[in-house]
Amino acid sequence: MKVVVLTGAGISAESGVPTFRDADGLWEGHRVEDVATPEAYDVQPTVVHRFYDDRRRALGRVAPNPAHLALARLEEGIGDDLLVITQNIDDLHERAGSTRVLHMHGELRSALCRACMRRTPWTGDLGDFPPCPGCGVTELRPDVVWFGEMPYEMDRIFVALDQADLFVAIGTSGAVYPAAGFVQFASGAGARTLELNLAPSEVTGLFDDARQGLAGELVPRWVDELLG
Ligand code: APR
């Protein structure tokens, strides 16, 4: 059975990483359009860098929770038949042990050069405008997909959704496309669909089944059932 899992901010909430839409539409005190658009970066790159530099540093203070660990355990059990697509820019899936992970919205621990387009693993700050290790130009930006930009890996994602027998969305509000449309695509291609989320999302009605609760409890239970 081929399983495709889509994760969102809710799976990292119990690790202490703030979600996007649970705090008055603010993201750590910022309006999303002030820090997560190419226009914001053009107007005030220092503010945008400080925001992502803080979040990158914060990764050192958080750890994977039982939901991330359960997905790693599922990969141990079914190997290549599992693909995790995450909208998250943290690295908690990898630190839990998952290897088959696509970061459709990019990664905090990566820098993108606007001059040569090279992506470089990055754990330090970008706000001091370091040179690109590839071309030497000081045009490194956070390697995250901002509003108005094309998500990564869409070709591989749609192939996987097309072949999936089971599609499971975990901890995502269903507010941001294209990810919010994956359930319809997978369902149309013949997959069964399941949502695991704290509260009903904007697309709960499109799933065959939905369970509400904490990801740290729901995901390990669901993985136990599947590996049964
Ligand atoms: N367990 C399960 N679900 C949870 C938990 C939890 N402990 N805590 C919160 N949730 C749920 C919320 O109920 C909400 O539906 O997780 C969801 C988080 O939704 P968002 O904050 O909108 O995050 P996400 O869906 O990942 O956002 C999508 O929006 O701003 C952009 O690029 C950003 O990738 C992000 C995208």
Coordinates of N, CA and C and ligand atoms in Angstrom, one line a residue:
M1 N 0.8 -1.2 0.0 CA 0.0 0.0 0.0 C 0.9 1.3 0.0
K2 N 0.6 2.1 -0.9 CA 1.4 3.4 -1.0 C 0.7 4.5 -0.2
V3 N 1.5 5.0 0.7 CA 0.9 6.0 1.6 C 1.6 7.4 1.4
V4 N 0.8 8.4 1.2 CA 1.4 9.8 1.1 C 0.9 10.6 2.3
V5 N 1.8 11.2 3.0 CA 1.4 12.0 4.2 C 1.8 13.4 3.9
L6 N 0.8 14.3 4.2 CA 1.1 15.8 4.1 C 1.1 16.3 5.5
T7 N 2.2 17.0 5.9 CA 2.2 17.6 7.2 C 2.2 19.1 7.1
G8 N 1.7 19.7 8.2 CA 1.7 21.2 8.3 C 2.1 21.6 9.7
A9 N 2.0 22.8 10.0 CA 2.6 23.4 11.3 C 2.1 22.7 12.5
G10 N 0.8 22.1 12.4 CA 0.3 21.4 13.6 C 1.1 20.3 14.1
I11 N 1.8 19.6 13.2 CA 2.6 18.5 13.7 C 3.8 18.9 14.5
S12 N 4.2 20.1 14.3 CA 5.4 20.6 15.1 C 5.0 21.5 16.3
A13 N 3.7 21.7 16.5 CA 3.2 22.5 17.5 C 3.6 22.0 18.9
E14 N 3.5 20.7 19.1 CA 3.8 20.1 20.4 C 5.3 20.1 20.7
S15 N 6.1 20.4 19.6 CA 7.5 20.6 19.8 C 7.9 22.0 20.3
G16 N 6.9 22.9 20.2 CA 7.1 24.3 20.6 C 7.4 25.2 19.4
V17 N 7.1 24.7 18.2 CA 7.2 25.6 17.0 C 5.8 26.2 16.7
P18 N 5.7 27.5 16.7 CA 4.4 28.1 16.6 C 3.8 27.9 15.2
T19 N 2.4 27.6 15.2 CA 1.7 27.5 13.9 C 1.5 28.9 13.4
F20 N 0.9 28.9 12.2 CA 0.7 30.2 11.5 C -0.6 30.9 11.8
R21 N -1.7 30.1 11.9 CA -3.0 30.7 11.9 C -3.8 30.5 13.3
D22 N -3.0 30.1 14.3 CA -3.7 30.0 15.6 C -3.5 31.2 16.5
A23 N -2.9 32.2 16.0 CA -2.7 33.4 16.9 C -3.1 34.7 16.2
D24 N -4.4 34.9 16.0 CA -4.9 36.1 15.4 C -4.3 36.4 14.0
G25 N -3.9 35.4 13.3 CA -3.4 35.6 11.9 C -2.0 36.2 12.0
L26 N -1.4 36.3 13.2 CA 0.0 36.8 13.3 C 0.9 35.6 13.4
W27 N 2.1 35.8 12.9 CA 3.1 34.7 12.9 C 4.3 35.3 13.8
E28 N 4.3 34.9 15.0 CA 5.3 35.4 16.0 C 5.3 37.0 15.9
G29 N 4.1 37.5 15.9 CA 3.9 39.0 16.0 C 4.0 39.7 14.7
H30 N 4.2 39.0 13.6 CA 4.4 39.7 12.3 C 3.2 39.3 11.4
R31 N 2.8 40.3 10.6 CA 1.8 39.9 9.5 C 2.6 39.1 8.5
V32 N 1.9 38.1 8.0 CA 2.6 37.2 7.0 C 3.2 37.9 5.8
E33 N 2.4 38.9 5.4 CA 2.8 39.7 4.2 C 4.0 40.6 4.4
D34 N 4.3 40.8 5.7 CA 5.5 41.6 6.0 C 6.8 40.8 6.1
V35 N 6.7 39.5 6.1 CA 7.9 38.7 6.2 C 7.9 37.5 5.3
A36 N 6.8 37.2 4.6 CA 6.8 36.0 3.8 C 6.3 36.3 2.3
T37 N 6.8 37.4 1.8 CA 6.6 37.7 0.4 C 7.9 38.2 -0.2
P38 N 8.1 38.0 -1.5 CA 9.3 38.6 -2.2 C 9.3 40.1 -2.1
E39 N 8.1 40.7 -2.1 CA 8.0 42.2 -2.0 C 8.6 42.6 -0.7
A40 N 8.2 41.9 0.4 CA 8.7 42.3 1.7 C 10.2 42.3 1.7
Y41 N 10.8 41.2 1.1 CA 12.2 41.1 1.1 C 12.9 42.2 0.3
D42 N 12.3 42.6 -0.8 CA 12.8 43.7 -1.6 C 12.8 45.0 -0.8
V43 N 11.8 45.2 0.0 CA 11.6 46.5 0.7 C 12.5 46.5 2.0
Q44 N 12.4 45.4 2.7 CA 13.1 45.5 4.0 C 13.8 44.1 4.3
P45 N 14.9 43.8 3.5 CA 15.6 42.5 3.7 C 16.1 42.3 5.1
T46 N 16.5 43.4 5.8 CA 17.0 43.2 7.1 C 16.0 42.6 8.1
V47 N 14.8 43.2 8.0 CA 13.7 42.7 8.8 C 13.4 41.2 8.5
V48 N 13.3 40.9 7.2 CA 13.0 39.5 6.8 C 14.1 38.6 7.3
H49 N 15.3 39.0 7.1 CA 16.4 38.1 7.6 C 16.4 37.9 9.1
R50 N 16.1 39.0 9.8 CA 16.1 38.8 11.3 C 15.0 37.8 11.7
F51 N 13.9 37.9 11.0 CA 12.8 37.0 11.3 C 13.2 35.5 11.1
Y52 N 13.8 35.3 9.9 CA 14.1 33.9 9.6 C 15.4 33.4 10.4
D53 N 16.3 34.4 10.7 CA 17.5 34.0 11.5 C 17.0 33.6 12.9
D54 N 16.1 34.3 13.4 CA 15.5 33.9 14.8 C 14.9 32.6 14.7
R55 N 14.1 32.3 13.7 CA 13.5 31.0 13.6 C 14.5 29.9 13.4
R56 N 15.6 30.2 12.6 CA 16.6 29.1 12.4 C 17.3 28.8 13.7
R57 N 17.6 29.9 14.4 CA 18.3 29.6 15.7 C 17.4 28.8 16.7
A58 N 16.0 29.1 16.6 CA 15.1 28.5 17.5 C 15.0 27.0 17.3
L59 N 15.4 26.5 16.1 CA 15.4 25.1 15.8 C 16.3 24.3 16.7
G60 N 17.3 25.0 17.2 CA 18.3 24.3 18.2 C 17.6 24.1 19.5
R61 N 16.5 24.7 19.8 CA 15.9 24.6 21.1 C 14.6 23.7 21.1
V62 N 14.3 23.1 19.9 CA 13.2 22.2 19.8 C 13.6 20.8 19.4
A63 N 12.7 19.9 19.6 CA 13.1 18.5 19.3 C 11.8 17.8 18.7
P64 N 12.0 16.7 17.9 CA 10.9 16.0 17.4 C 10.0 15.5 18.5
N65 N 8.7 15.4 18.2 CA 7.7 14.9 19.2 C 7.2 13.6 18.7
P66 N 6.3 12.9 19.5 CA 5.9 11.5 19.2 C 5.2 11.4 17.8
A67 N 4.7 12.5 17.2 CA 4.1 12.4 15.9 C 5.2 12.3 14.8
H68 N 6.3 13.1 14.9 CA 7.4 13.0 14.0 C 8.0 11.6 14.1
L69 N 8.2 11.1 15.4 CA 8.8 9.8 15.6 C 8.0 8.7 15.0
A70 N 6.7 8.8 15.1 CA 5.8 7.8 14.6 C 5.9 7.7 13.1
L71 N 6.0 8.8 12.4 CA 6.2 8.8 10.9 C 7.5 8.1 10.5
A72 N 8.5 8.4 11.4 CA 9.8 7.7 11.1 C 9.7 6.2 11.3
R73 N 8.9 5.8 12.3 CA 8.7 4.4 12.5 C 7.9 3.8 11.4
L74 N 7.0 4.6 10.8 CA 6.2 4.1 9.7 C 7.1 3.8 8.5
E75 N 8.1 4.8 8.3 CA 9.0 4.6 7.2 C 9.9 3.3 7.4
E76 N 10.3 3.1 8.7 CA 11.0 1.9 9.0 C 10.2 0.6 8.6
G77 N 8.9 0.7 8.8 CA 8.0 -0.4 8.5 C 7.7 -0.6 7.0
I78 N 7.5 0.5 6.3 CA 7.0 0.3 4.9 C 7.9 0.9 3.9
G79 N 9.0 1.5 4.3 CA 10.1 1.9 3.4 C 9.6 2.9 2.3
D80 N 9.9 2.5 1.1 CA 9.6 3.4 -0.1 C 8.1 3.6 -0.3
D81 N 7.3 2.8 0.4 CA 5.9 3.0 0.2 C 5.3 4.2 0.9
L82 N 6.2 4.8 1.7 CA 5.8 6.0 2.4 C 6.5 7.2 1.8
L83 N 5.8 8.3 1.5 CA 6.4 9.6 1.2 C 5.7 10.6 2.1
V84 N 6.6 11.4 2.8 CA 6.1 12.6 3.6 C 6.3 13.9 2.8
I85 N 5.3 14.6 2.6 CA 5.3 15.9 2.0 C 5.1 16.9 3.1
T86 N 6.0 17.8 3.3 CA 5.8 18.7 4.4 C 5.8 20.2 3.9
Q87 N 4.8 20.9 4.5 CA 4.8 22.4 4.3 C 5.8 23.1 5.3
N88 N 6.3 22.3 6.2 CA 7.1 22.9 7.3 C 8.5 23.2 6.8
I89 N 9.1 24.3 7.4 CA 10.4 24.6 7.0 C 11.4 24.2 8.1
D90 N 10.9 23.6 9.2 CA 11.8 23.1 10.2 C 12.3 21.7 9.7
D91 N 13.2 21.2 10.5 CA 13.9 19.9 10.1 C 13.5 18.8 11.1
L92 N 12.3 18.8 11.7 CA 12.0 17.9 12.8 C 11.7 16.5 12.2
H93 N 11.2 16.4 11.0 CA 11.0 15.0 10.4 C 12.3 14.3 10.2
E94 N 13.3 15.1 9.7 CA 14.6 14.5 9.5 C 15.3 14.1 10.8
R95 N 15.2 15.0 11.8 CA 15.8 14.7 13.1 C 15.1 13.5 13.8
A96 N 13.8 13.2 13.4 CA 13.1 12.1 14.0 C 13.6 10.8 13.3
G97 N 14.2 10.9 12.1 CA 14.7 9.7 11.4 C 14.0 9.5 10.0
S98 N 13.1 10.4 9.6 CA 12.5 10.2 8.3 C 13.5 10.6 7.2
T99 N 13.5 9.8 6.1 CA 14.5 10.2 5.0 C 13.7 10.5 3.8
R100 N 12.5 10.0 3.7 CA 11.7 10.3 2.4 C 10.7 11.5 2.7
V101 N 11.3 12.7 2.7 CA 10.6 13.9 3.0 C 10.8 14.9 1.9
L102 N 9.7 15.5 1.4 CA 9.8 16.6 0.4 C 9.4 17.9 1.1
H103 N 10.3 18.9 1.1 CA 9.9 20.2 1.7 C 9.4 21.1 0.7
M104 N 8.1 21.1 0.5 CA 7.5 21.9 -0.6 C 7.6 23.4 -0.4
H105 N 7.7 23.8 0.8 CA 7.9 25.2 1.1 C 9.3 25.6 1.5
G106 N 10.3 24.8 1.1 CA 11.7 25.1 1.4 C 12.1 24.7 2.8
E107 N 13.3 25.2 3.2 CA 13.8 24.8 4.5 C 14.6 25.9 5.1
L108 N 14.4 26.1 6.5 CA 15.1 27.1 7.2 C 16.6 26.9 7.1
R109 N 17.0 25.6 7.2 CA 18.5 25.3 7.2 C 19.0 25.2 5.8
S110 N 18.6 26.1 4.9 CA 19.1 26.2 3.5 C 19.1 27.6 3.1
A111 N 20.0 28.0 2.3 CA 20.1 29.4 1.8 C 20.0 29.3 0.2
L112 N 19.3 30.3 -0.4 CA 19.1 30.3 -1.8 C 19.8 31.6 -2.4
C113 N 20.7 31.4 -3.3 CA 21.4 32.5 -3.9 C 20.6 33.1 -5.0
R114 N 20.2 34.4 -4.9 CA 19.4 35.1 -5.9 C 20.2 35.3 -7.2
A115 N 21.6 35.2 -7.1 CA 22.4 35.5 -8.3 C 22.6 34.2 -9.1
C116 N 23.0 33.1 -8.4 CA 23.3 31.9 -9.2 C 22.2 30.8 -9.0
M117 N 21.3 31.0 -8.1 CA 20.2 30.1 -7.8 C 20.6 28.8 -7.1
R118 N 21.9 28.8 -6.6 CA 22.3 27.6 -5.9 C 21.7 27.5 -4.5
R119 N 21.3 26.3 -4.1 CA 20.8 26.1 -2.7 C 21.9 25.5 -1.9
T120 N 22.2 26.1 -0.7 CA 23.3 25.7 0.1 C 22.8 25.4 1.5
P121 N 23.2 24.2 2.1 CA 22.8 24.0 3.5 C 23.3 25.1 4.4
W122 N 22.5 25.6 5.3 CA 22.9 26.8 6.0 C 22.4 26.7 7.5
T123 N 23.3 26.8 8.4 CA 22.8 26.8 9.8 C 23.0 28.1 10.6
G124 N 23.8 29.0 10.0 CA 24.1 30.3 10.6 C 23.1 31.3 10.2
D125 N 23.4 32.6 10.5 CA 22.5 33.7 10.1 C 22.8 34.1 8.7
L126 N 21.8 34.8 8.1 CA 21.9 35.4 6.8 C 21.9 36.9 6.8
G127 N 21.5 37.5 8.0 CA 21.2 38.9 8.1 C 22.5 39.8 8.0
D128 N 23.6 39.1 8.1 CA 24.9 39.9 7.9 C 25.4 39.8 6.5
F129 N 24.5 39.3 5.6 CA 24.7 39.3 4.1 C 26.0 38.6 3.7
P130 N 26.2 37.3 4.1 CA 27.4 36.6 3.7 C 27.4 36.3 2.2
P131 N 28.6 36.0 1.7 CA 28.7 35.7 0.2 C 28.2 34.3 0.0
C132 N 27.7 34.1 -1.2 CA 27.3 32.7 -1.7 C 28.5 31.9 -1.8
P133 N 28.6 30.6 -1.2 CA 29.8 29.8 -1.4 C 30.0 29.4 -2.8
G134 N 29.0 29.5 -3.6 CA 29.1 29.1 -5.0 C 29.7 30.2 -5.9
C135 N 29.0 31.4 -5.9 CA 29.5 32.4 -6.8 C 30.1 33.7 -6.1
G136 N 30.0 33.7 -4.8 CA 30.6 34.8 -4.1 C 29.8 36.1 -4.0
V137 N 28.7 36.1 -4.7 CA 27.8 37.3 -4.6 C 27.0 37.3 -3.3
T138 N 26.8 38.5 -2.7 CA 26.1 38.6 -1.4 C 24.6 38.8 -1.7
E139 N 24.0 37.7 -2.3 CA 22.6 37.7 -2.6 C 21.9 36.5 -2.0
L140 N 22.3 36.1 -0.8 CA 21.7 34.9 -0.2 C 20.4 35.3 0.5
R141 N 19.3 34.6 0.2 CA 18.0 34.8 0.9 C 17.6 33.5 1.6
P142 N 16.7 33.5 2.5 CA 16.2 32.3 3.1 C 15.6 31.4 1.9
D143 N 15.9 30.1 2.0 CA 15.4 29.2 1.0 C 14.0 28.7 1.3
V144 N 13.1 29.6 1.5 CA 11.7 29.2 1.8 C 10.8 29.8 0.7
V145 N 9.7 29.1 0.5 CA 8.8 29.5 -0.6 C 7.8 30.6 0.0
W146 N 7.9 31.8 -0.5 CA 7.0 32.9 0.0 C 5.7 32.9 -0.8
F147 N 4.7 33.6 -0.3 CA 3.5 33.8 -1.0 C 3.8 34.4 -2.4
G148 N 3.1 33.8 -3.4 CA 3.4 34.2 -4.8 C 4.5 33.5 -5.5
E149 N 5.2 32.6 -4.8 CA 6.3 31.8 -5.4 C 5.8 30.4 -5.6
M150 N 6.5 29.7 -6.5 CA 6.1 28.3 -6.9 C 6.7 27.3 -5.8
P151 N 5.9 26.5 -5.2 CA 6.4 25.5 -4.3 C 7.4 24.5 -5.0
Y152 N 8.3 23.9 -4.2 CA 9.2 23.0 -4.7 C 8.6 21.6 -5.0
E153 N 9.2 20.8 -5.8 CA 8.9 19.4 -6.0 C 7.5 19.0 -6.5
M154 N 6.8 20.0 -7.1 CA 5.4 19.7 -7.5 C 5.3 18.5 -8.4
D155 N 6.3 18.3 -9.3 CA 6.2 17.1 -10.3 C 6.1 15.8 -9.5
R156 N 7.1 15.7 -8.6 CA 7.2 14.4 -7.8 C 6.0 14.3 -6.9
I157 N 5.5 15.4 -6.4 CA 4.3 15.3 -5.5 C 3.1 14.8 -6.2
F158 N 2.8 15.3 -7.4 CA 1.6 14.9 -8.1 C 1.7 13.5 -8.6
V159 N 2.9 13.0 -9.0 CA 3.1 11.6 -9.3 C 2.8 10.7 -8.1
A160 N 3.3 11.1 -6.9 CA 3.1 10.3 -5.7 C 1.6 10.3 -5.3
L161 N 0.9 11.5 -5.5 CA -0.5 11.5 -5.1 C -1.3 10.7 -6.1
D162 N -0.9 10.7 -7.3 CA -1.6 9.9 -8.4 C -1.5 8.4 -8.1
Q163 N -0.4 8.0 -7.5 CA -0.2 6.6 -7.2 C -0.6 6.1 -5.8
A164 N -1.0 7.1 -5.0 CA -1.3 6.8 -3.6 C -2.5 5.9 -3.4
D165 N -2.4 5.0 -2.4 CA -3.6 4.2 -2.0 C -4.2 4.9 -0.8
L166 N -3.4 5.6 0.0 CA -3.9 6.3 1.2 C -3.2 7.7 1.3
F167 N -4.0 8.7 1.4 CA -3.5 10.1 1.6 C -3.9 10.6 3.0
V168 N -2.9 11.0 3.8 CA -3.2 11.4 5.2 C -2.7 12.9 5.4
A169 N -3.5 13.8 5.8 CA -3.1 15.1 6.1 C -3.0 15.3 7.6
I170 N -1.9 15.8 8.1 CA -1.7 16.0 9.6 C -1.4 17.4 9.9
G171 N -2.2 18.0 10.8 CA -1.8 19.3 11.3 C -1.7 20.4 10.3
T172 N -2.7 20.5 9.4 CA -2.6 21.6 8.4 C -4.1 22.2 8.3
S173 N -4.1 23.5 8.2 CA -5.4 24.2 8.2 C -6.2 24.1 6.9
G174 N -5.5 23.7 5.8 CA -6.2 23.6 4.5 C -6.5 25.0 3.9
A175 N -5.7 26.0 4.4 CA -5.9 27.4 3.9 C -5.0 27.8 2.8
V176 N -4.0 27.0 2.6 CA -3.0 27.5 1.6 C -2.9 26.4 0.4
Y177 N -3.1 26.9 -0.8 CA -2.9 26.1 -2.0 C -1.5 26.2 -2.5
P178 N -1.0 25.2 -3.2 CA -1.7 24.0 -3.7 C -1.9 22.9 -2.7
A179 N -1.3 22.9 -1.5 CA -1.3 21.8 -0.6 C -2.8 21.5 -0.2
A180 N -3.6 22.5 0.0 CA -5.0 22.3 0.4 C -5.8 21.5 -0.7
G181 N -5.3 21.5 -1.9 CA -6.0 20.8 -2.9 C -5.6 19.3 -3.1
F182 N -4.5 18.9 -2.4 CA -4.0 17.6 -2.6 C -5.1 16.5 -2.2
V183 N -5.9 16.8 -1.3 CA -6.9 15.7 -0.9 C -7.9 15.5 -2.1
Q184 N -8.3 16.5 -2.8 CA -9.2 16.3 -3.9 C -8.5 15.5 -5.0
F185 N -7.2 15.9 -5.3 CA -6.4 15.2 -6.3 C -6.3 13.8 -6.0
A186 N -5.8 13.5 -4.8 CA -5.6 12.1 -4.4 C -6.8 11.3 -4.4
S187 N -7.9 11.9 -3.9 CA -9.2 11.2 -3.9 C -9.7 10.9 -5.3
G188 N -9.5 11.9 -6.2 CA -9.9 11.7 -7.6 C -9.1 10.6 -8.3
A189 N -7.9 10.4 -7.8 CA -7.0 9.4 -8.4 C -7.2 8.0 -7.7
G190 N -8.1 7.9 -6.8 CA -8.5 6.6 -6.2 C -8.0 6.4 -4.8
A191 N -7.3 7.3 -4.1 CA -6.8 7.0 -2.8 C -8.0 7.2 -1.8
R192 N -7.8 6.5 -0.6 CA -8.7 6.8 0.5 C -8.0 8.0 1.2
T193 N -8.7 8.8 1.9 CA -8.2 10.0 2.5 C -8.5 10.1 4.0
L194 N -7.6 10.6 4.8 CA -7.8 10.7 6.2 C -7.2 12.0 6.7
E195 N -7.9 12.7 7.6 CA -7.3 13.9 8.2 C -7.1 13.7 9.7
L196 N -5.9 14.1 10.2 CA -5.6 14.1 11.6 C -5.3 15.5 12.0
N197 N -6.2 16.1 12.7 CA -6.0 17.6 13.0 C -6.6 17.9 14.4
L198 N -6.1 19.0 15.0 CA -6.6 19.4 16.3 C -8.1 19.7 16.2
A199 N -8.5 20.4 15.2 CA -9.8 20.9 15.0 C -10.2 20.7 13.5
P200 N -11.5 20.8 13.1 CA -11.8 20.6 11.7 C -11.1 21.7 10.9
S201 N -10.6 21.3 9.7 CA -9.8 22.3 8.9 C -10.8 22.9 7.9
E202 N -10.3 23.7 7.0 CA -11.1 24.3 6.0 C -11.6 23.3 4.9
V203 N -10.9 22.1 4.9 CA -11.2 21.1 3.9 C -11.6 19.7 4.5
T204 N -12.0 19.7 5.8 CA -12.3 18.4 6.4 C -13.3 17.6 5.6
G205 N -14.3 18.3 5.1 CA -15.4 17.7 4.4 C -15.0 16.9 3.2
L206 N -13.8 17.2 2.7 CA -13.4 16.5 1.5 C -12.7 15.1 1.8
F207 N -12.4 14.9 3.1 CA -11.8 13.6 3.4 C -12.8 12.5 3.7
D208 N -12.4 11.2 3.4 CA -13.3 10.1 3.8 C -13.4 10.0 5.3
D209 N -12.3 10.2 6.0 CA -12.4 10.1 7.5 C -11.6 11.3 8.1
A210 N -12.0 11.7 9.3 CA -11.3 12.7 10.0 C -11.3 12.4 11.5
R211 N -10.1 12.6 12.1 CA -10.0 12.4 13.5 C -9.5 13.7 14.1
Q212 N -10.1 14.2 15.3 CA -9.6 15.4 15.9 C -8.9 15.1 17.2
G213 N -7.7 15.8 17.4 CA -7.0 15.6 18.6 C -5.6 16.1 18.4
L214 N -4.7 15.8 19.4 CA -3.3 16.2 19.3 C -2.6 15.3 18.4
A215 N -1.7 15.9 17.5 CA -1.0 15.0 16.6 C -0.1 14.0 17.4
G216 N 0.4 14.5 18.5 CA 1.3 13.6 19.3 C 0.6 12.4 19.8
E217 N -0.7 12.4 19.8 CA -1.5 11.2 20.3 C -2.1 10.5 19.1
L218 N -2.7 11.3 18.1 CA -3.4 10.6 17.0 C -2.4 9.9 16.0
V219 N -1.2 10.5 15.8 CA -0.4 9.9 14.8 C 0.2 8.6 15.2
P220 N 0.8 8.5 16.5 CA 1.3 7.2 16.9 C 0.2 6.1 16.9
R221 N -1.0 6.5 17.3 CA -2.1 5.5 17.3 C -2.4 5.0 15.8
W222 N -2.5 6.0 14.9 CA -2.8 5.6 13.5 C -1.7 4.8 12.9
V223 N -0.4 5.1 13.2 CA 0.7 4.3 12.7 C 0.7 2.9 13.3
D224 N 0.3 2.7 14.6 CA 0.2 1.4 15.2 C -0.9 0.6 14.4
E225 N -2.0 1.3 14.1 CA -3.1 0.6 13.4 C -2.6 0.1 12.0
L226 N -1.9 1.0 11.3 CA -1.4 0.7 10.0 C -0.4 -0.5 10.0
L227 N 0.5 -0.4 10.9 CA 1.6 -1.5 11.0 C 1.0 -2.8 11.6
G228 N -0.1 -2.6 12.4 CA -0.8 -3.6 13.1 C -0.3 -5.0 13.1
Ligands
APR1 N1 -2.0 18.6 16.7 C1 -2.7 18.6 15.6 N2 -3.0 19.7 14.9 C2 -2.7 20.9 15.4 C3 -2.0 21.0 16.6 C4 -1.6 19.8 17.3 N3 -1.0 19.8 18.4 N4 -1.9 22.3 16.9 C5 -2.5 23.0 15.9 N5 -3.0 22.1 15.0 C6 -3.7 22.4 13.8 C7 -4.5 23.7 13.8 O1 -5.9 23.4 14.2 C8 -4.5 24.1 12.3 O2 -5.6 23.6 11.6 O3 -2.7 22.6 12.8 C9 -3.2 23.5 11.8 C10 -2.1 24.6 11.6 O4 -2.5 25.4 10.5 P1 -1.6 26.6 10.0 O5 -1.1 27.4 11.1 O6 -2.4 27.3 8.9 O7 -0.4 25.8 9.3 P2 -0.2 25.2 7.9 O8 -1.5 24.6 7.4 O9 1.0 24.4 7.9 O10 0.0 26.5 7.0 C11 0.3 26.3 5.6 O11 0.8 28.6 5.3 O12 1.8 30.6 6.0 C12 1.9 29.5 5.2 O13 3.9 28.7 4.2 C13 3.2 28.7 5.4 O14 3.5 26.3 5.3 C14 2.6 27.3 5.8 C15 1.3 27.3 5.1

